[in-house]
Coordinates of C-alpha atoms in Angstrom, one line a residue:
Chain G
M1078 CA -85.9 -22.7 21.7
S1079 CA -89.1 -23.2 20.4
T1080 CA -90.8 -26.3 18.7
P1081 CA -92.9 -25.4 15.8
P1082 CA -96.5 -26.3 15.6
L1083 CA -96.9 -30.2 14.0
G1084 CA -97.6 -29.7 10.4
E1085 CA -95.7 -26.5 10.4
A1086 CA -92.6 -26.2 8.9
W1087 CA -89.3 -24.5 9.3
S1088 CA -88.6 -21.9 6.2
V1089 CA -85.0 -22.7 5.5
S1090 CA -83.7 -19.8 6.3
E1091 CA -85.5 -20.0 9.9
L1092 CA -83.7 -23.3 10.7
T1093 CA -80.4 -22.0 9.0
R1094 CA -80.4 -18.5 11.2
E1095 CA -81.3 -21.2 14.5
I1096 CA -78.2 -23.1 13.7
K1097 CA -76.1 -20.6 13.0
D1098 CA -76.8 -18.9 16.4
S1099 CA -76.6 -22.3 18.4
L1100 CA -73.3 -22.8 16.2
E1101 CA -71.5 -19.9 16.7
D1102 CA -72.4 -19.1 20.7
R1103 CA -71.3 -22.4 21.7
F1104 CA -67.9 -22.3 19.6
D1105 CA -66.4 -18.6 20.5
P1106 CA -63.9 -18.9 20.8
V1107 CA -62.6 -22.1 20.0
R1108 CA -59.0 -24.1 19.2
V1109 CA -58.6 -26.7 16.9
E1110 CA -55.7 -28.4 16.4
G1111 CA -55.8 -30.0 12.8
E1112 CA -53.2 -30.5 9.6
V1113 CA -53.3 -27.9 6.8
S1114 CA -54.1 -28.6 3.6
G1115 CA -55.5 -26.9 0.8
S1116 CA -54.7 -23.8 1.2
K1117 CA -54.7 -20.9 -1.5
R1118 CA -54.7 -17.1 -1.1
P1119 CA -56.6 -15.7 -4.2
A1120 CA -56.2 -11.9 -4.6
S1121 CA -58.6 -10.8 -2.1
G1122 CA -55.4 -11.1 0.4
H1123 CA -58.1 -13.3 3.0
F1124 CA -56.2 -16.9 3.0
Y1125 CA -58.5 -20.5 3.0
F1126 CA -57.7 -23.6 3.9
T1127 CA -58.9 -26.9 5.4
L1128 CA -58.0 -28.3 9.0
K1129 CA -58.5 -32.1 9.0
D1130 CA -57.7 -35.0 11.0
E1131 CA -58.3 -38.5 10.0
G1132 CA -61.5 -38.2 10.5
A1133 CA -62.7 -35.3 9.5
V1134 CA -62.2 -31.7 7.6
L1135 CA -62.6 -28.4 8.5
S1136 CA -63.2 -25.5 6.4
A1137 CA -60.8 -22.1 7.9
V1138 CA -60.6 -19.0 6.7
M1139 CA -58.1 -16.3 7.7
W1140 CA -59.8 -12.8 6.7
R1141 CA -57.0 -10.6 5.3
S1142 CA -55.7 -8.6 8.1
T1143 CA -55.1 -11.4 10.0
A1144 CA -53.1 -13.1 7.2
A1145 CA -51.1 -10.2 6.7
R1146 CA -49.8 -10.6 10.9
M1147 CA -48.8 -13.9 10.3
V1148 CA -46.6 -16.4 9.2
L1149 CA -48.9 -18.4 6.9
P1150 CA -48.0 -22.4 7.1
E1151 CA -47.5 -24.2 4.9
D1152 CA -50.1 -27.5 3.7
G1153 CA -48.8 -30.5 5.5
E1154 CA -48.1 -28.4 9.0
R1155 CA -50.0 -29.0 12.0
V1156 CA -51.2 -26.6 14.1
V1157 CA -53.5 -25.5 16.6
A1158 CA -55.7 -22.5 15.2
A1159 CA -57.5 -20.1 17.5
G1160 CA -61.2 -18.3 16.5
R1161 CA -64.4 -18.9 16.0
I1162 CA -66.9 -21.0 13.9
T1163 CA -69.4 -18.9 11.6
L1164 CA -72.5 -20.1 9.0
F1165 CA -72.8 -18.8 5.7
E1166 CA -76.1 -19.0 5.7
P1167 CA -76.3 -18.4 1.9
R1168 CA -74.0 -21.6 0.8
G1169 CA -75.1 -23.4 4.4
Q1170 CA -71.9 -23.5 5.1
Y1171 CA -70.0 -23.1 8.6
Q1172 CA -66.3 -22.6 8.8
L1173 CA -63.5 -21.3 11.2
V1174 CA -63.1 -17.9 11.0
V1175 CA -59.0 -18.1 12.4
S1176 CA -57.7 -15.3 14.3
A1177 CA -54.8 -16.9 15.3
L1178 CA -52.7 -19.8 14.7
K1179 CA -49.4 -21.3 15.6
P1180 CA -47.2 -24.6 13.8
V1181 CA -47.6 -27.6 16.9
G1182 CA -44.6 -28.1 18.4
E1183 CA -41.9 -25.3 19.2
G1184 CA -39.4 -26.0 17.4
D1185 CA -40.8 -25.8 14.0
L1186 CA -40.5 -22.3 12.8
Q1187 CA -36.6 -22.4 14.4
R1188 CA -36.3 -26.1 12.6
R1189 CA -36.8 -24.8 9.4
Y1190 CA -35.0 -21.2 10.3
E1191 CA -32.3 -23.4 10.8
E1192 CA -31.9 -25.9 7.2
L1193 CA -32.6 -22.6 5.5
R1194 CA -29.3 -21.3 7.5
Q1195 CA -27.2 -24.2 6.3
R1196 CA -28.6 -24.4 2.9
L1197 CA -27.4 -21.2 1.9
E1198 CA -24.4 -21.3 4.3
S1199 CA -23.1 -23.7 1.9
E1200 CA -24.1 -22.3 -1.0
G1201 CA -21.5 -19.0 0.3
L1202 CA -24.2 -16.6 0.3
F1203 CA -22.8 -15.3 4.1
A1204 CA -19.0 -15.6 3.3
A1205 CA -17.3 -13.1 4.9
T1206 CA -15.6 -12.5 1.0
R1207 CA -18.9 -11.6 -0.6
K1208 CA -19.2 -9.0 1.7
R1209 CA -18.7 -5.5 0.1
D1210 CA -16.9 -2.2 1.7
L1211 CA -19.7 0.3 2.5
P1212 CA -19.2 3.8 0.4
T1213 CA -17.1 6.2 2.6
Y1214 CA -19.3 9.2 2.3
P1215 CA -23.0 8.2 1.5
R1216 CA -25.4 11.0 -0.4
R1217 CA -28.8 9.0 -0.3
V1218 CA -29.2 5.9 1.9
A1219 CA -32.7 3.7 1.0
V1220 CA -34.5 2.4 3.6
I1221 CA -36.8 -0.5 3.3
T1222 CA -39.2 -0.1 6.4
S1223 CA -42.2 0.0 7.3
S1224 CA -43.7 3.7 6.6
T1225 CA -45.6 3.3 9.7
G1226 CA -43.8 3.3 13.1
A1227 CA -40.7 3.4 15.1
V1228 CA -38.0 1.8 12.7
L1229 CA -38.0 5.2 10.0
H1230 CA -39.0 7.7 13.0
D1231 CA -35.4 6.6 14.7
I1232 CA -33.6 6.6 11.6
K1233 CA -35.3 9.9 10.5
N1234 CA -34.2 11.3 13.3
V1235 CA -30.3 10.0 13.7
L1236 CA -29.6 11.2 10.1
S1237 CA -31.2 14.1 11.5
R1238 CA -29.1 15.1 14.3
R1239 CA -25.7 13.4 12.8
S1240 CA -25.9 13.6 9.0
P1241 CA -28.6 16.4 7.5
H1242 CA -26.2 16.0 4.3
V1243 CA -27.1 12.1 3.0
E1244 CA -30.7 12.4 1.6
L1245 CA -32.9 9.2 3.1
L1246 CA -34.9 7.2 0.5
L1247 CA -38.0 5.1 1.9
V1248 CA -38.9 2.4 0.3
A1249 CA -41.9 1.4 2.3
S1250 CA -42.8 -2.4 3.1
P1251 CA -44.6 -4.6 5.2
V1252 CA -42.2 -5.8 7.5
Q1253 CA -44.7 -8.7 9.2
G1254 CA -47.1 -11.6 8.1
A1255 CA -48.1 -13.0 5.3
E1256 CA -47.7 -8.8 3.3
A1257 CA -44.4 -8.7 4.2
V1258 CA -41.9 -10.8 2.0
P1259 CA -44.0 -9.5 -1.0
G1260 CA -43.5 -6.3 0.1
L1261 CA -39.4 -6.7 1.0
L1262 CA -39.4 -8.4 -2.8
A1263 CA -41.3 -5.6 -4.4
A1264 CA -39.7 -2.5 -2.5
F1265 CA -35.7 -4.5 -3.6
E1266 CA -37.0 -4.5 -6.9
R1267 CA -38.4 -1.3 -7.6
L1268 CA -34.6 -0.1 -5.9
S1269 CA -33.6 -1.7 -9.0
F1270 CA -34.7 0.4 -11.3
C1271 CA -32.7 3.5 -9.6
Q1272 CA -29.6 2.4 -11.3
G1273 CA -28.3 4.9 -13.0
T1274 CA -31.0 7.3 -12.1
P1275 CA -30.6 10.6 -10.2
F1276 CA -32.3 8.8 -7.1
E1277 CA -29.6 5.6 -6.8
P1278 CA -29.1 5.1 -3.3
D1279 CA -25.5 4.1 -2.1
L1280 CA -26.4 1.4 0.0
V1281 CA -29.8 0.1 1.6
I1282 CA -30.8 -0.2 5.2
V1283 CA -33.4 -3.1 6.0
A1284 CA -34.7 -2.4 8.9
R1285 CA -37.5 -3.7 11.1
G1286 CA -37.7 -3.3 14.9
G1287 CA -37.5 -6.5 17.5
G1288 CA -40.2 -9.5 17.6
S1289 CA -40.7 -12.8 18.2
L1290 CA -39.4 -14.8 15.9
E1291 CA -42.5 -15.3 13.9
D1292 CA -42.7 -11.4 13.4
L1293 CA -39.2 -11.1 12.2
W1294 CA -39.8 -14.9 9.6
A1295 CA -40.2 -12.4 6.8
F1296 CA -36.5 -11.8 7.1
N1297 CA -35.7 -15.8 7.0
D1298 CA -37.5 -16.0 3.5
E1299 CA -35.4 -17.1 1.3
A1300 CA -36.1 -14.7 -1.6
V1301 CA -35.8 -12.5 0.9
V1302 CA -32.5 -13.1 1.5
R1303 CA -31.0 -13.9 -2.4
A1304 CA -32.7 -10.4 -3.0
A1305 CA -30.4 -8.7 0.0
V1306 CA -27.2 -11.2 -1.7
R1307 CA -28.4 -9.7 -5.5
C1308 CA -28.7 -5.7 -4.6
P1309 CA -26.6 -3.9 -6.1
W1310 CA -26.1 -1.7 -3.4
P1311 CA -24.3 -2.7 0.2
V1312 CA -27.2 -3.6 2.3
I1313 CA -27.1 -2.7 6.1
S1314 CA -29.4 -5.4 8.6
A1315 CA -30.8 -4.1 10.8
V1316 CA -33.5 -6.5 12.0
G1317 CA -34.9 -6.9 15.6
H1318 CA -33.2 -6.5 18.6
E1319 CA -29.7 -7.2 19.4
T1320 CA -29.9 -10.3 20.5
D1321 CA -32.2 -11.5 16.9
F1322 CA -30.4 -13.2 14.2
T1323 CA -32.5 -13.3 10.7
L1324 CA -30.9 -14.9 7.9
C1325 CA -31.2 -11.2 6.4
D1326 CA -28.6 -10.0 8.8
Y1327 CA -26.3 -12.9 8.3
A1328 CA -26.7 -12.5 4.0
A1329 CA -26.3 -8.3 4.5
D1330 CA -22.9 -6.5 3.8
L1331 CA -23.4 -5.4 7.4
R1332 CA -25.3 -6.1 10.8
A1333 CA -26.3 -3.3 12.6
P1334 CA -28.1 -4.2 16.1
T1335 CA -30.5 -1.5 15.7
P1336 CA -32.1 0.4 13.3
S1337 CA -30.8 4.1 14.9
A1338 CA -26.7 2.0 14.8
A1339 CA -27.8 1.3 11.3
A1340 CA -28.8 5.1 10.7
E1341 CA -25.7 5.9 12.7
L1342 CA -22.8 3.3 10.9
C1343 CA -24.4 4.4 7.3
A1344 CA -22.9 7.6 6.8
P1345 CA -20.0 9.9 8.7
H1346 CA -21.1 12.6 11.4
R1347 CA -21.4 16.2 9.7
E1348 CA -19.6 17.8 12.2
S1349 CA -16.9 15.5 11.8
L1350 CA -16.7 15.5 8.3
L1351 CA -16.4 19.6 9.1
E1352 CA -13.6 18.7 10.9
E1353 CA -11.9 16.4 8.4
L1354 CA -12.1 19.2 5.9
E1355 CA -11.0 22.1 8.9
A1356 CA -7.9 20.3 9.0
Y1357 CA -7.4 19.9 4.8
S1358 CA -7.4 23.6 5.1
Q1359 CA -5.3 24.0 7.8
R1360 CA -2.6 21.4 6.3
M1361 CA -2.8 23.1 2.8
A1362 CA -2.1 27.0 4.1
D1363 CA 0.4 25.4 6.2
A1364 CA 2.3 23.7 3.3
L1365 CA 1.9 26.5 0.5
L1366 CA 3.3 28.8 3.8
D1367 CA 6.1 26.5 4.4
T1368 CA 6.7 26.1 0.6
L1369 CA 6.8 30.6 0.1
E1370 CA 9.0 30.3 3.5
R1371 CA 11.4 27.8 2.2
R1372 CA 11.0 30.1 -1.0
R1373 CA 12.2 33.1 0.3
E1374 CA 14.9 31.6 2.3
R1375 CA 16.6 30.3 -1.2
L1376 CA 16.2 33.9 -1.9
D1377 CA 17.5 35.7 0.8
Q1378 CA 20.7 32.7 0.4
L1379 CA 21.0 33.4 -3.4
A1380 CA 20.7 37.6 -3.0
S1381 CA 23.7 37.0 -0.2
R1382 CA 25.5 35.7 -2.1
P1383 CA 29.2 37.2 -2.7
C1384 CA 28.6 38.1 -6.5
L1385 CA 25.5 39.4 -6.6
K1386 CA 26.7 41.5 -2.9
R1387 CA 29.8 43.1 -4.8
P1388 CA 29.6 42.4 -8.4
Q1389 CA 32.5 44.3 -9.2
Q1390 CA 34.1 41.1 -7.5
L1391 CA 33.4 39.6 -10.9
L1392 CA 35.8 41.3 -13.0
E1393 CA 38.2 42.0 -9.3
R1394 CA 38.9 38.3 -9.7
P1395 CA 40.2 37.5 -13.2
S1396 CA 42.1 41.3 -12.9
Q1397 CA 44.0 39.9 -10.1
R1398 CA 44.2 36.7 -11.0
L1399 CA 45.8 38.2 -14.5
D1400 CA 48.4 40.4 -12.3
W1401 CA 48.7 37.4 -10.0
Q1402 CA 50.1 35.5 -13.3
E1403 CA 52.1 38.0 -14.8
E1404 CA 54.1 38.3 -11.2
R1405 CA 54.6 34.6 -11.2
I1406 CA 56.2 34.8 -14.9
R1407 CA 58.4 37.7 -13.4
A1408 CA 59.3 36.1 -10.6
A1409 CA 59.9 32.6 -12.5
S1410 CA 62.2 34.9 -15.1
E1411 CA 64.3 35.9 -12.3
H1412 CA 65.0 33.5 -10.7
L1413 CA 66.1 31.4 -14.3
L1414 CA 68.5 34.0 -14.8
E1415 CA 69.7 34.3 -11.6
R1416 CA 70.7 30.4 -11.8
S1417 CA 72.3 31.4 -14.7
R1418 CA 74.5 34.4 -13.2
M1419 CA 75.4 31.8 -10.0
R1420 CA 76.2 29.0 -12.4
L1421 CA 78.7 31.3 -14.5
S1422 CA 80.6 32.6 -12.1
Q1423 CA 81.2 29.1 -11.0
E1424 CA 82.6 28.4 -14.0
V1425 CA 84.6 31.7 -14.1
A1426 CA 86.1 30.4 -10.5
R1427 CA 86.7 27.2 -12.0
L1428 CA 88.4 28.5 -14.9
E1429 CA 90.1 30.7 -12.4
A1430 CA 91.6 28.1 -10.5
L1431 CA 92.8 25.9 -13.1
S1432 CA 94.9 28.5 -14.7
P1433 CA 98.9 28.7 -14.4
L1434 CA 99.2 32.4 -13.8
R1435 CA 96.9 31.6 -10.6
V1436 CA 99.6 29.2 -9.3
L1437 CA 102.3 31.9 -9.8
S1438 CA 100.8 34.1 -7.9
R1439 CA 101.1 31.9 -5.3
G1440 CA 104.7 31.6 -5.4
F1441 CA 105.8 29.6 -8.1
A1442 CA 107.7 29.7 -11.2
A1443 CA 107.7 28.1 -14.3
V1444 CA 110.6 27.9 -16.2
E1445 CA 111.2 27.7 -19.6
T1446 CA 113.3 27.4 -22.6
E1447 CA 114.4 30.3 -24.5
S1448 CA 112.1 29.7 -27.2
G1449 CA 109.2 29.5 -24.2
K1450 CA 109.0 25.8 -23.7
I1451 CA 108.0 25.2 -20.4
L1452 CA 110.5 22.8 -18.4
S1453 CA 109.3 20.1 -16.3
S1454 CA 112.2 18.4 -16.1
A1455 CA 116.1 19.4 -14.6
K1456 CA 117.0 16.3 -16.7
G1457 CA 118.9 17.4 -20.2
L1458 CA 119.5 21.0 -18.5
R1459 CA 123.4 22.2 -18.8
E1460 CA 125.8 24.8 -17.2
G1461 CA 125.3 28.4 -18.9
Q1462 CA 122.4 27.7 -20.5
E1463 CA 120.1 30.0 -20.6
I1464 CA 116.5 30.1 -19.7
R1465 CA 113.7 31.7 -19.0
I1466 CA 111.9 32.0 -15.6
R1467 CA 107.9 33.0 -15.6
F1468 CA 106.7 35.0 -12.8
G1469 CA 103.0 35.9 -12.4
D1470 CA 103.8 39.3 -13.0
G1471 CA 106.5 39.2 -15.4
R1472 CA 110.1 36.5 -17.0
V1473 CA 113.6 37.3 -16.3
R1474 CA 116.8 35.7 -18.0
S1475 CA 118.6 33.6 -16.4
R1476 CA 122.1 31.5 -16.8
I1477 CA 122.1 28.3 -15.4
L1478 CA 125.4 28.0 -13.2
Y1479 CA 125.2 24.3 -12.0
V1480 CA 123.3 20.8 -12.4
E1481 CA 123.0 18.4 -9.4
D1482 CA 122.0 15.6 -10.2
A1483 CA 117.9 16.0 -9.8
R1484 CA 118.0 12.2 -7.5
N1485 CA 120.6 13.6 -4.7
D1486 CA 117.4 16.2 -4.1
K1487 CA 115.9 13.7 -2.4
S1488 CA 118.5 13.5 0.4
Chain Q
M660 CA -10.2 23.8 -11.3
T661 CA -12.8 22.2 -9.7
S662 CA -15.2 20.6 -11.6
P663 CA -19.0 20.6 -10.3
E664 CA -19.9 17.1 -11.3
L665 CA -17.3 15.3 -8.6
T666 CA -19.4 13.7 -5.6
F667 CA -18.1 14.3 -2.1
E668 CA -16.5 11.4 -1.9
E669 CA -14.3 12.5 -5.6
S670 CA -13.7 15.7 -4.3
M671 CA -12.9 14.7 -0.8
Q672 CA -10.1 11.7 -2.1
R673 CA -8.8 14.8 -4.6
L674 CA -8.3 16.7 -1.8
E675 CA -6.1 14.6 -0.5
E676 CA -4.6 14.7 -3.1
V677 CA -4.0 18.3 -3.2
V678 CA -3.0 18.2 0.4
A679 CA -0.1 15.4 -0.2
A680 CA 1.1 17.1 -2.9
L681 CA 1.7 20.9 -1.2
E682 CA 3.4 18.9 1.8
G683 CA 5.8 17.1 -0.3
G684 CA 7.6 20.2 -1.1
T685 CA 8.6 20.0 -4.8
L686 CA 5.8 21.6 -6.5
P687 CA 7.1 24.9 -8.5
L688 CA 5.7 28.0 -6.9
D689 CA 3.0 28.8 -9.3
Q690 CA 2.2 25.6 -9.8
A691 CA 1.7 25.3 -5.7
M692 CA 0.0 28.4 -5.6
E693 CA -2.4 26.6 -8.5
S694 CA -3.0 23.6 -6.1
Y695 CA -3.6 25.5 -3.4
Q696 CA -6.7 27.5 -4.6
E697 CA -7.8 23.7 -6.3
G698 CA -7.7 23.3 -2.9
V699 CA -9.7 25.9 -1.4
A700 CA -13.0 26.0 -3.8
L701 CA -12.9 21.7 -3.3
V702 CA -13.1 22.5 0.7
R703 CA -16.1 25.4 0.0
T704 CA -17.8 23.1 -2.7
C705 CA -17.9 20.4 0.0
R706 CA -18.5 22.6 3.1
E707 CA -22.0 23.3 1.0
R708 CA -22.7 20.4 0.4
L709 CA -22.6 19.7 4.1
S710 CA -24.6 22.7 4.6
S711 CA -28.3 21.4 3.9
A712 CA -29.7 22.5 7.2
E713 CA -32.6 19.8 7.2
L714 CA -32.9 16.3 6.2
V715 CA -34.5 15.3 2.4
V716 CA -36.7 12.4 2.6
R717 CA -37.5 11.1 -0.7
R718 CA -40.2 7.9 -1.1
L719 CA -39.9 5.6 -3.8
T720 CA -43.2 4.2 -4.8
E721 CA -45.2 3.2 -7.3
D722 CA -47.6 4.6 -10.2
A723 CA -51.1 3.3 -11.0
A724 CA -49.8 1.8 -13.9
G725 CA -46.6 -0.2 -11.6
N726 CA -43.7 2.2 -12.7
P727 CA -41.5 3.6 -9.6
V728 CA -42.2 6.7 -8.9
V729 CA -40.3 9.2 -6.5
E730 CA -42.1 11.5 -3.9
E731 CA -40.7 14.5 -2.1
E732 CA -41.3 13.5 1.6
R733 CA -42.5 17.0 3.5

């Protein structure tokens, strides 16, 4: 540094240039710790704030390209900022240009995460009863992720290989840094316009590759979590690696361990669908053949029935029946006749047995008076009286010679 | 017969019904034939839908006015 001669003066520009050179030389790189305040982020995307402690303040800026990759601090937060000092000549002001920034105290993000998780959980946002079923056969899958990078590539690959019949609707959004939260919110918003259009998805995958808690921070943002909950279609969250759990994962209807896994889970394998269709075809053909076979068997069975096989029987049988009836009637009447005949001859026999003529024919004879009156006692008969003796085959007239005492007969 | 409006999912559901009815074995023969034809048509349209060889990728963005637009991606 040259000292100007006495009487001569620096121009403001010269001096400022000198100061700028020495400051920027001296404080690059630099690390400074302080409390964030007065932060603002205008449309340009640059992030302006001041760092302060008890005794001083320091202007700081984070250019857009850096801010977009960062979790931006909130006012009041203590941070360590790394960067360099620059001097802005037109205003004669110096500032810290921040290239990296992290909260003081390792647990700060972790604490914010935990607080929000508990609050949202107590609200019921993560409840299992809230989880929706994924569609069995999705036609269109919306994917919210960065349009650059491995994640989209992986998802496309898996779908191309397994389920090319599914359509992928990419909703690009930054997934890291300060741009991520507004980007993700805009993506959900844009998707909601698809309702009822031909581009309506059946489910939504929110995906991002692995990273630090800070890298994944946008997926722990309350507004993003609520947007996922409000999403009209089931959401699969695939953020970070298998061991990373973001609040978005908790809020989603399904958490996939990786973006590739999400692509596998979201739709059935084409081959398995084709197999399923093949099985249906087979079952239908079998069932129809079976139906036809059973009909045919039934037909055969019917055709072999005697009435169809020998229709003359239809006539034969009634006529046979008629014959049989006739026979029965004839037999019955004959029987009746026979019985009458038998009864008659029995009666005749009985009558004959009682006939006195029959008695006479067995060697007895009846004695009658002259007038033909049967004499059944010797009493009253006299010697010389004429009597008639009647035999079975004729009569004789006779005269009584002697009357013995009837009672002496027994001696 | 098969409405072209059926989604894949609806087609699969209908197919399941058709197969169950056929397997029930109680359909009159003409209805069984009709169901079979419907099922075959359903299988064919489902197969056609699975036949697209290449994954279609579309991109949902916004136009200058901030309205959502869908672009084909090649």
